[in-house]
XYZ file of C-alpha atoms in Angstrom:
538
model
C 12.138 30.743 9.630
C 14.397 28.750 7.393
C 18.024 29.074 8.486
C 17.171 30.228 12.091
C 17.762 28.177 15.201
C 15.006 27.692 17.866
C 16.340 26.198 21.057
C 18.998 23.627 19.596
C 16.923 22.982 16.439
C 18.244 24.457 13.083
C 15.282 25.089 10.616
C 16.375 23.514 7.271
C 13.171 23.586 5.139
C 9.292 23.934 5.102
C 7.556 20.501 4.883
C 4.046 21.641 4.853
C 1.393 24.248 5.942
C -2.175 24.002 6.823
C -4.993 25.550 9.048
C -3.258 24.226 12.339
C 0.222 25.537 11.552
C 3.468 25.118 9.693
C 5.745 21.982 9.933
C 9.453 22.390 9.194
C 12.386 20.040 8.576
C 14.867 20.654 11.273
C 18.139 19.337 12.695
C 18.714 18.589 16.341
C 22.183 20.045 16.849
C 22.550 18.084 20.147
C 21.837 14.556 18.753
C 22.489 15.248 15.114
C 19.242 13.847 13.907
C 16.571 15.278 11.509
C 13.103 16.051 13.072
C 9.919 17.687 12.192
C 9.154 20.816 14.247
C 5.610 22.330 14.217
C 4.641 25.896 14.992
C 0.983 26.630 15.584
C -0.598 29.291 13.401
C -2.265 32.284 15.203
C -1.169 30.695 18.520
C -2.802 32.626 21.397
C -0.731 34.984 23.471
C -2.937 33.903 26.509
C -0.860 32.425 29.289
C -3.554 29.828 30.014
C -3.480 28.695 26.405
C 0.161 28.119 26.519
C 0.378 26.382 29.634
C -2.358 23.880 28.741
C -0.924 23.337 25.393
C 2.546 22.508 26.809
C 0.798 20.307 29.587
C -1.011 18.268 26.882
C 2.125 18.026 24.697
C 3.956 16.550 27.718
C 1.122 13.996 28.186
C 1.247 12.890 24.528
C 4.978 12.765 24.697
C 4.569 9.783 27.002
C 2.997 7.785 24.401
C 5.257 5.064 22.935
C 3.752 2.912 20.162
C 5.109 1.741 16.787
C 1.902 3.334 15.141
C 2.219 6.840 16.701
C 4.642 9.464 15.528
C 6.557 10.186 18.732
C 6.920 13.768 20.144
C 10.472 14.315 21.290
C 10.354 17.848 22.662
C 8.031 20.836 23.220
C 8.808 24.424 24.187
C 8.374 28.039 23.467
C 10.090 30.433 21.176
C 11.644 33.720 22.548
C 8.340 35.449 21.724
C 6.247 32.813 23.748
C 4.954 30.879 20.728
C 4.657 27.207 21.538
C 6.196 24.418 19.307
C 6.502 20.675 19.144
C 9.255 18.589 17.940
C 8.198 15.327 16.449
C 9.467 12.160 14.912
C 10.397 12.878 11.198
C 8.349 10.189 9.133
C 8.758 9.697 5.441
C 6.491 8.248 2.950
C 2.959 8.976 1.677
C -0.284 10.037 3.436
C -3.393 7.850 3.307
C -4.858 10.911 1.414
C -2.312 10.228 -1.329
C -3.101 6.436 -1.659
C -6.779 7.421 -1.832
C -6.199 9.828 -4.715
C -3.982 7.372 -6.467
C -6.511 4.491 -6.171
C -3.658 2.520 -4.446
C -5.717 0.456 -1.936
C -7.285 -2.921 -1.911
C -9.827 -4.297 0.608
C -7.064 -6.108 2.442
C -4.584 -3.241 2.342
C -7.361 -0.873 3.609
C -8.210 -3.281 6.615
C -4.458 -3.515 7.501
C -4.054 0.366 7.695
C -7.239 0.835 9.588
C -6.318 -1.864 11.935
C -2.926 -0.059 12.652
C -4.728 3.196 13.117
C -7.129 1.473 15.612
C -4.084 0.139 17.521
C -2.692 3.563 17.800
C -6.025 4.965 19.081
C -6.283 1.908 21.597
C -2.945 3.077 22.995
C -3.819 6.669 23.272
C -7.227 6.081 24.727
C -5.760 3.943 27.362
C -3.716 7.032 28.484
C -6.845 9.300 28.450
C -5.860 11.043 25.187
C -8.495 11.582 22.433
C -7.057 12.370 18.926
C -10.038 14.326 17.653
C -8.629 14.979 14.229
C -8.387 11.559 12.467
C -8.267 12.130 8.750
C -6.310 10.975 5.780
C -3.584 13.593 6.029
C -2.961 12.470 9.638
C -2.190 8.873 8.660
C 1.156 8.366 7.050
C 2.516 5.210 5.486
C 6.314 4.962 5.726
C 8.627 3.319 3.194
C 8.270 0.016 5.005
C 4.538 0.124 4.744
C 4.056 0.851 8.418
C 1.357 3.253 9.511
C 2.207 6.290 11.646
C -0.700 8.501 13.171
C 0.308 12.035 13.439
C -0.869 15.053 15.434
C -2.022 13.043 18.712
C -3.616 15.516 21.152
C -2.916 18.584 19.151
C -6.028 19.321 17.374
C -8.118 19.790 20.443
C -6.180 22.954 21.394
C -5.778 24.635 17.932
C -7.604 27.902 17.541
C -9.067 27.624 21.190
C -10.429 30.829 22.261
C -11.815 32.097 25.653
C -15.408 31.135 25.010
C -17.154 28.220 26.569
C -17.780 26.602 23.342
C -15.972 23.361 22.263
C -12.695 24.531 20.601
C -13.289 21.947 17.756
C -16.137 24.072 16.657
C -13.606 26.433 14.987
C -12.529 23.481 12.723
C -15.969 23.120 11.362
C -16.866 26.189 9.576
C -14.674 26.930 6.479
C -14.628 30.645 7.297
C -11.869 33.119 6.695
C -10.175 34.262 9.852
C -8.641 37.652 10.566
C -5.305 36.235 9.313
C -6.945 35.001 6.122
C -6.407 31.385 6.970
C -9.129 29.000 5.571
C -9.423 26.202 8.268
C -11.115 22.883 8.500
C -13.138 20.049 6.994
C -16.069 18.378 8.570
C -15.891 15.075 6.520
C -14.390 13.124 9.458
C -15.951 14.934 12.418
C -18.368 12.953 14.581
C -21.876 14.366 15.277
C -20.750 15.314 18.679
C -18.023 17.563 17.241
C -20.378 18.846 14.555
C -22.673 20.161 17.295
C -19.918 21.187 19.720
C -21.014 18.563 22.272
C -18.489 16.903 24.596
C -16.403 14.224 22.927
C -14.621 11.092 24.208
C -12.845 8.011 22.554
C -16.004 7.011 20.666
C -15.605 10.235 18.480
C -12.248 8.936 17.181
C -14.074 5.583 16.336
C -16.555 7.397 14.299
C -13.840 9.259 12.407
C -12.025 5.907 11.829
C -15.370 4.437 10.449
C -15.513 7.515 8.105
C -11.840 6.765 6.964
C -12.567 2.970 6.501
C -15.722 3.816 4.514
C -13.680 5.992 2.134
C -10.834 3.431 1.922
C -13.210 0.604 0.772
C -15.630 2.492 -1.465
C -13.488 5.161 -3.036
C -15.569 8.254 -1.782
C -16.286 9.834 1.551
C -19.251 8.766 3.618
C -20.602 12.312 3.712
C -20.786 14.868 0.813
C -22.298 18.216 -0.039
C -21.774 21.411 -1.698
C -20.571 23.388 1.364
C -19.358 22.571 4.816
C -22.767 23.217 6.386
C -24.446 20.651 4.168
C -21.718 18.202 4.973
C -22.134 18.861 8.710
C -25.932 18.341 8.333
C -25.415 15.019 6.751
C -22.907 13.986 9.634
C -25.569 14.863 12.101
C -28.652 13.438 10.241
C -27.980 11.254 7.217
C -26.938 7.523 7.331
C -24.786 6.778 4.285
C -25.333 3.880 1.926
C -23.809 0.663 3.000
C -20.310 0.273 1.439
C -21.278 -2.886 -0.478
C -24.097 -0.768 -2.222
C -21.107 1.083 -3.786
C -18.316 -1.642 -3.965
C -19.873 -4.920 -4.417
C -16.622 -6.720 -3.233
C -17.324 -5.446 0.267
C -18.639 -8.358 2.247
C -21.692 -7.868 4.606
C -19.498 -8.464 7.682
C -17.514 -5.448 6.758
C -20.715 -3.415 6.088
C -21.819 -4.068 9.605
C -18.450 -2.979 11.138
C -18.515 0.296 9.147
C -22.194 1.148 9.835
C -21.771 0.502 13.580
C -18.707 2.669 13.761
C -20.615 5.493 11.968
C -23.686 5.255 14.390
C -24.951 8.815 15.105
C -25.423 7.937 18.862
C -22.119 7.349 20.594
C -23.720 4.609 22.778
C -24.671 2.618 19.631
C -21.102 2.624 18.252
C -18.039 0.546 19.258
C -17.337 1.465 22.791
C -13.571 0.780 22.476
C -10.950 0.500 19.856
C -10.127 -3.093 20.961
C -13.695 -4.153 20.165
C -13.496 -2.638 16.780
C -10.048 -4.244 16.190
C -11.447 -7.632 16.973
C -14.048 -7.476 14.241
C -11.670 -5.961 11.725
C -9.256 -8.765 12.302
C -11.902 -11.450 11.615
C -13.166 -9.788 8.425
C -9.614 -9.289 7.089
C -8.796 -13.128 7.634
C -11.964 -14.049 5.753
C -11.243 -11.668 2.827
C -7.671 -12.971 2.308
C -5.423 -11.340 -0.262
C -7.945 -9.621 -2.492
C -5.649 -7.827 -5.018
C -8.552 -5.714 -6.667
C -7.668 -1.942 -6.459
C -10.438 0.246 -5.198
C -11.075 3.047 -7.772
C -11.360 6.566 -6.399
C -14.707 7.986 -7.103
C -14.682 11.836 -7.386
C -18.244 12.562 -7.756
C -20.301 14.548 -5.262
C -23.416 13.530 -3.593
C -25.312 15.496 -6.416
C -23.503 13.636 -9.122
C -24.319 10.361 -7.347
C -27.950 11.283 -7.248
C -28.012 12.106 -10.988
C -26.341 8.716 -11.718
C -29.039 6.792 -9.705
C -31.669 8.777 -11.616
C -30.059 8.027 -14.922
C -30.003 4.303 -13.970
C -33.667 4.466 -13.329
C -34.424 5.878 -16.653
C -32.405 3.154 -18.320
C -34.303 0.578 -16.441
C -37.590 2.278 -17.554
C -36.348 2.262 -21.157
C -35.725 -1.480 -20.875
C -39.065 -2.157 -19.613
C -40.681 -0.222 -22.423
C -38.933 -2.389 -24.944
C -40.439 -5.587 -23.554
C -43.271 -6.934 -25.661
C -45.380 -8.143 -22.807
C -47.250 -4.790 -22.461
C -48.018 -2.047 -24.917
C -45.992 1.087 -24.738
C -49.170 2.978 -24.321
C -50.287 0.920 -21.188
C -46.953 1.216 -19.559
C -46.825 5.097 -20.204
C -50.283 5.345 -18.704
C -49.256 3.293 -15.674
C -46.013 5.529 -15.119
C -47.900 8.679 -15.539
C -50.561 7.499 -13.048
C -47.823 6.558 -10.588
C -46.027 9.876 -10.874
C -49.157 11.834 -10.452
C -50.132 9.744 -7.467
C -46.650 10.351 -5.790
C -46.778 13.979 -6.474
C -50.128 14.231 -4.782
C -48.926 12.274 -1.861
C -45.757 14.256 -1.459
C -47.860 17.664 -1.711
C -50.154 16.347 1.005
C -47.390 15.028 3.251
C -44.977 17.975 2.964
C -45.633 20.381 5.821
C -46.123 24.052 4.885
C -43.410 26.553 5.716
C -43.071 27.475 9.482
C -44.954 30.483 10.621
C -43.022 32.214 13.351
C -45.060 33.278 16.591
C -46.060 36.914 16.573
C -43.734 37.973 19.515
C -40.739 36.237 17.777
C -41.559 38.102 14.493
C -41.444 41.346 16.339
C -38.134 40.438 18.034
C -36.740 39.302 14.613
C -37.593 42.700 12.996
C -36.059 44.575 15.884
C -32.854 42.514 15.665
C -32.550 42.780 11.868
C -33.009 46.543 11.926
C -30.337 46.641 14.641
C -28.018 44.518 12.347
C -28.600 47.003 9.570
C -27.847 49.917 11.916
C -24.595 48.313 12.881
C -25.634 47.661 16.400
C -24.607 44.096 16.519
C -24.730 43.447 20.316
C -28.206 44.854 20.378
C -29.117 42.761 17.269
C -27.846 39.569 18.979
C -29.909 40.183 22.004
C -33.127 40.948 20.114
C -32.609 37.750 17.964
C -31.970 35.684 21.010
C -35.380 36.768 22.232
C -36.884 35.843 18.923
C -35.387 32.341 19.223
C -36.479 31.919 22.826
C -40.036 32.816 21.731
C -39.860 30.347 18.760
C -36.872 28.024 18.457
C -38.026 26.824 15.041
C -37.646 30.215 13.357
C -34.855 29.538 10.813
C -34.425 33.288 9.615
C -33.940 34.332 13.235
C -31.299 31.692 13.713
C -29.580 32.830 10.448
C -29.704 36.524 11.316
C -28.179 35.562 14.886
C -25.450 33.787 13.080
C -24.873 37.040 11.059
C -24.745 39.076 14.339
C -22.305 36.602 16.035
C -20.035 36.680 13.132
C -19.872 40.480 13.206
C -19.104 40.177 16.749
C -16.192 37.706 16.068
C -18.029 34.681 17.576
C -17.318 32.243 14.826
C -18.245 29.160 16.936
C -21.560 30.648 17.863
C -22.358 31.606 14.309
C -21.532 28.052 13.115
C -23.950 26.606 15.646
C -26.809 28.931 14.435
C -26.067 27.946 10.713
C -26.241 24.258 11.724
C -29.565 24.826 13.388
C -30.833 26.505 10.084
C -29.616 23.370 8.146
C -31.525 21.125 10.659
C -34.681 23.113 10.578
C -34.818 23.582 6.732
C -32.965 20.676 5.016
C -35.034 21.329 1.948
C -35.240 25.093 1.178
C -37.440 24.552 -1.782
C -40.313 24.204 0.649
C -39.930 27.693 1.720
C -41.263 30.901 0.008
C -38.832 31.985 -2.680
C -37.653 35.260 -0.856
C -37.173 33.478 2.526
C -35.048 30.752 0.757
C -32.946 33.524 -0.977
C -32.552 35.312 2.365
C -31.245 32.174 4.060
C -28.778 31.492 1.148
C -27.634 35.177 1.209
C -27.102 35.364 4.969
C -25.247 31.970 4.833
C -23.064 33.435 2.049
C -22.331 36.624 4.042
C -21.521 34.655 7.252
C -19.138 32.509 5.188
C -17.411 35.596 3.772
C -18.635 34.847 0.216
C -19.778 38.375 -0.355
C -19.952 38.023 -4.191
C -22.407 35.334 -3.817
C -24.386 37.337 -1.118
C -24.543 40.222 -3.640
C -25.952 38.052 -6.333
C -28.556 36.682 -3.986
C -29.622 40.038 -2.432
C -29.893 41.462 -6.124
C -32.226 38.618 -6.972
C -34.305 39.458 -3.769
C -34.445 43.112 -4.889
C -35.675 42.014 -8.325
C -38.418 39.914 -6.686
C -39.292 42.685 -4.125
C -38.306 45.948 -5.712
C -40.355 48.098 -3.391
C -38.821 46.815 -0.029
C -36.152 49.523 0.966
C -34.482 47.279 3.467
C -33.335 44.881 0.544
C -31.313 47.656 -0.726
C -29.585 48.261 2.487
C -28.790 44.552 2.731
C -27.327 44.743 -0.751
C -25.432 47.912 0.194
C -23.862 46.145 3.116
C -22.721 43.130 1.007
C -21.153 45.518 -1.498
C -19.591 47.362 1.406
C -17.907 44.239 2.777
C -16.745 43.451 -0.658
C -15.067 46.705 -0.968
C -17.385 48.077 -3.561
C -18.076 51.426 -1.951
C -19.645 53.270 -4.963
C -22.137 50.298 -5.427
C -22.791 50.337 -1.756
C -23.666 54.082 -1.825
C -25.820 53.509 -4.887
C -27.968 51.045 -3.131
C -28.231 53.038 0.100
C -29.399 55.918 -1.902
C -31.799 53.610 -3.696
C -33.189 52.621 -0.198
C -33.789 56.441 0.660
C -35.608 56.778 -2.849
C -37.883 53.796 -1.983
C -38.543 55.117 1.433
C -37.380 58.953 2.280
C -38.085 58.191 5.895
C -35.723 55.174 6.160
C -33.186 56.656 8.770
C -30.820 53.505 8.552
C -30.064 54.048 4.920
C -29.183 57.750 5.580
C -26.857 56.569 8.462
C -25.178 53.905 6.315
C -24.560 56.199 3.309
C -23.266 58.944 5.748
C -20.566 56.656 7.088
C -19.353 55.881 3.444
C -19.303 59.558 2.694
C -17.125 60.071 5.717
C -14.622 57.395 4.376
C -14.577 59.280 1.024
C -13.838 62.555 2.863
C -16.981 64.080 1.496
C -17.889 66.163 4.526
C -20.988 67.983 3.189
C -22.719 64.912 2.011
C -21.897 63.173 5.134
C -23.341 65.904 7.244
C -26.497 66.115 5.347
C -26.994 62.452 5.523
C -26.282 62.264 9.200
C -28.610 65.229 10.005
C -31.322 63.403 8.023
C -30.774 60.286 9.894
C -30.601 61.931 13.345
C -33.826 63.857 12.649
C -35.790 60.755 11.628
C -34.401 58.638 14.514
C -35.492 61.560 16.841
C -39.067 61.644 15.221
C -39.343 57.851 15.761
C -38.052 58.147 19.374
C -35.085 55.800 18.429
C -32.340 56.757 20.984
C -30.015 53.964 19.821
C -30.173 55.213 16.241
C -29.462 58.909 17.408
C -26.494 57.633 19.323
C -25.191 55.894 16.229
């Protein structure tokens, strides 16, 4: 694009690239000023999408506020891709300041207040940002806050399904264009569950932003996006003063109210939150203490807490008031009592209804056959019979992903995370299956292979495991390994038609006509003997 002219804008340089699109530095040849011009990545060719996008850009362009980066122009290229021309704002993002530990309590509140003022203006015009995050908050050379991308996030990657378009920003999955999109750290619970959103979703994101500014770490954490999303939906973070002792209780109350899970329990307007922020900032004064960035994950924070507990126990043992033996006996008794209570209190693994189990097996077999639509229908029946069946939800996510319904796949994986927050409560094989399916849906096929290999080690006589392992190898472009495992499935069960079907397809791809014909003949005969018309059609 560099050097080209779009409308009357000459592209000079690339400023940045992300899941939403590419931003270039450009010169307005009519007015002789520098601007930023954004082209959306993977923009839809659908006429409805373009019309709606330009209509919303027109609405946002009417916003005029000192803390909102202005939209100057909008239009389409000759090949019908929409673009937006924006105010060029220099300076650093809030994300940069967070990484550099460049904030104090007072400065954090100043920045968040200015973002809240921008949100108040937008909400008054019926515009919800829906993508408040550190990279969308820019601080210019004069220290003034500018909020970017107003009204744009809600239209990015929108498809023709009825699901909320924000759903696509939640799963960190690889699209057909090989673009990794999204982070759930600042999404509201409504966005994480694809529910309708309003201005209060922006206030939740603002609360998450404030939390990170004053504590040095995000409000929610996890090893993957599904874990983070589950925390957003279910977990209440520690009060900020538990992490940064300089945070006053009044500021704790503001943050925790903004982060309320239910929208009706949050601030109902940006003005209401602004009033509370202003009062607390006046009470804090000019606190010059810089907030250190904490880069530990939730796991490391937990480990730190455990270490602190051990140190405290060690101190107790050193005190002369009781003998070490007495203290040790007391500690062991308490641990034993706690273990018994947890064992009795922990519910056993969910047992699916008999009808749900039958539909699950039908759907899973259809998945292995490559009949993804049939699989989705059977698995939907399984869930209708038993909505608390985690493996059925996971397999349905796999079917939706094969059918290119990423938003629906995300919803099913979120349901799994809700049903099974602690997978150690499951039988070992079921827990591994959930992890393997999640890895496959997230396109982490190397991890899926490792997990299916572990399942095969635990249950070596189950032929379907080798088909699952073969499919993972196949998706990871390791065809010889895939063939090896499909053949292993036929060795374990010579009447397993699916394994012959899968290996026959790979022989075709290798142009081995004789082996392919033999495998297909064997599969067809077995399907016929079983009365499986769908298998014969495949």
